[in-house]
Amino acid sequence: MRERDAFITFINQLKAVSPTITDEQRKGFLRLGVQQHGLTIDETMNILNAAGLTIGERIDYFEVLGFSIDEIQRLDELTIVNRVEVAHKKLYASSLRAGGRPRADGKTEEQGEHS
């Protein structure tokens, strides 16, 4: 039970620093739980899932559009909707004119291919 608690403490400390991990990090934590803490894969997966770690990149769409959370919190819903629509059209206009699909990162498809 001690090793399980030690692993949970480690994962909780990690989450406090970074709530998002890569898929490679998830695999590493699975190995750590099994090999160093003597847990089963299922126990280790349950601990990772219970911690609420997000696996993969998490995108803040307001940030992509150029808004801060503080700014958004001070606005009413209608103003937010209007500003998001304007920013969205401005950000994706070149991609849409070129027949491309909008991208979450604000780049045109061509820019995304060269990244």
Coordinates of C-alpha atoms in Angstrom, one line a residue:
M1 CA 0.0 0.0 0.0
R2 CA 2.9 2.3 0.7
E3 CA 4.2 2.2 -2.9
R4 CA 0.7 2.9 -4.2
D5 CA 0.4 6.0 -2.0
A6 CA 3.9 7.1 -3.0
F7 CA 2.9 6.8 -6.7
I8 CA -0.3 8.8 -6.1
T9 CA 1.6 11.5 -4.2
F10 CA 4.1 11.7 -7.1
I11 CA 1.3 12.0 -9.7
N12 CA -0.5 14.6 -7.7
Q13 CA 2.6 16.7 -7.4
L14 CA 3.2 16.4 -11.1
K15 CA -0.4 17.5 -11.8
A16 CA 0.1 20.6 -9.6
V17 CA 3.0 21.6 -11.9
S18 CA 1.6 20.5 -15.2
P19 CA -1.9 19.1 -15.7
T20 CA -1.1 18.1 -19.3
I21 CA 1.2 15.3 -20.3
T22 CA 2.2 13.8 -23.6
D23 CA 1.3 10.3 -24.6
E24 CA 5.0 9.4 -24.2
Q25 CA 5.0 10.7 -20.6
R26 CA 1.8 8.6 -19.9
K27 CA 3.7 5.5 -21.1
G28 CA 6.6 6.4 -18.9
F29 CA 4.4 6.8 -15.9
L30 CA 2.8 3.5 -16.6
R31 CA 6.3 1.9 -16.6
L32 CA 7.1 3.8 -13.4
G33 CA 4.0 2.6 -11.6
V34 CA 4.5 -1.1 -12.7
Q35 CA 8.3 -1.4 -12.5
Q36 CA 9.2 0.9 -9.5
H37 CA 6.1 0.8 -7.5
G38 CA 4.9 -2.7 -8.1
L39 CA 1.5 -1.8 -9.2
T40 CA -0.6 -3.5 -11.9
I41 CA -1.2 -1.7 -15.2
D42 CA -4.9 -1.4 -14.3
E43 CA -4.0 0.2 -10.9
T44 CA -1.6 2.6 -12.5
M45 CA -4.1 3.5 -15.2
N46 CA -6.8 4.1 -12.6
I47 CA -4.5 6.4 -10.6
L48 CA -3.6 8.4 -13.7
N49 CA -7.2 8.7 -14.7
A50 CA -8.3 9.7 -11.2
A51 CA -5.7 12.4 -11.1
G52 CA -7.4 14.0 -14.1
L53 CA -4.3 14.5 -16.1
T54 CA -5.0 15.6 -19.7
I55 CA -3.1 13.5 -22.2
G56 CA -2.1 15.5 -25.2
E57 CA -1.9 19.2 -26.0
R58 CA -4.8 21.2 -24.6
I59 CA -5.6 24.3 -26.6
D60 CA -7.0 27.5 -25.1
Y61 CA -9.2 28.7 -28.0
F62 CA -9.6 32.2 -26.4
E63 CA -5.9 32.5 -26.3
V64 CA -5.6 31.5 -30.0
L65 CA -8.0 34.3 -30.8
G66 CA -6.0 36.8 -28.8
F67 CA -8.2 37.1 -25.7
S68 CA -7.1 36.6 -22.1
I69 CA -9.3 34.9 -19.5
D70 CA -9.3 38.0 -17.4
E71 CA -10.6 40.0 -20.4
I72 CA -13.3 37.5 -21.2
Q73 CA -14.5 37.3 -17.6
R74 CA -15.3 41.0 -17.5
L75 CA -17.5 40.9 -20.6
D76 CA -21.2 39.9 -21.0
E77 CA -22.1 36.9 -23.2
L78 CA -23.3 38.9 -26.3
T79 CA -20.1 40.9 -26.3
I80 CA -18.0 37.7 -26.1
V81 CA -19.9 36.1 -28.9
N82 CA -19.4 39.2 -31.1
R83 CA -15.7 39.6 -30.4
V84 CA -15.1 35.9 -30.9
E85 CA -16.9 36.0 -34.3
V86 CA -14.9 39.0 -35.5
A87 CA -11.6 37.6 -34.3
H88 CA -12.4 34.2 -35.8
K89 CA -13.2 35.7 -39.2
K90 CA -10.1 37.9 -39.1
L91 CA -7.8 35.0 -38.1
Y92 CA -9.1 32.5 -40.5
A93 CA -10.0 34.7 -43.5
S94 CA -6.9 34.0 -45.5
S95 CA -7.3 30.2 -45.0
L96 CA -11.0 30.3 -45.9
R97 CA -10.3 32.5 -49.0
A98 CA -7.8 30.0 -50.1
G99 CA -10.3 27.2 -49.8
G100 CA -8.6 25.8 -46.7
R101 CA -10.2 24.5 -43.6
P102 CA -9.9 26.5 -40.4
R103 CA -7.2 25.3 -38.0
A104 CA -7.3 25.6 -34.2
D105 CA -3.9 27.2 -34.1
G106 CA -4.9 30.0 -36.5
K107 CA -2.5 29.1 -39.3
T108 CA -3.6 28.5 -42.8
E109 CA -3.3 24.9 -44.0
E110 CA -0.2 25.9 -46.0
Q111 CA 1.5 27.4 -43.0
G112 CA 0.6 24.3 -41.0
E113 CA 2.2 22.0 -43.6
H114 CA 5.5 23.9 -43.3
S115 CA 5.6 23.9 -39.5

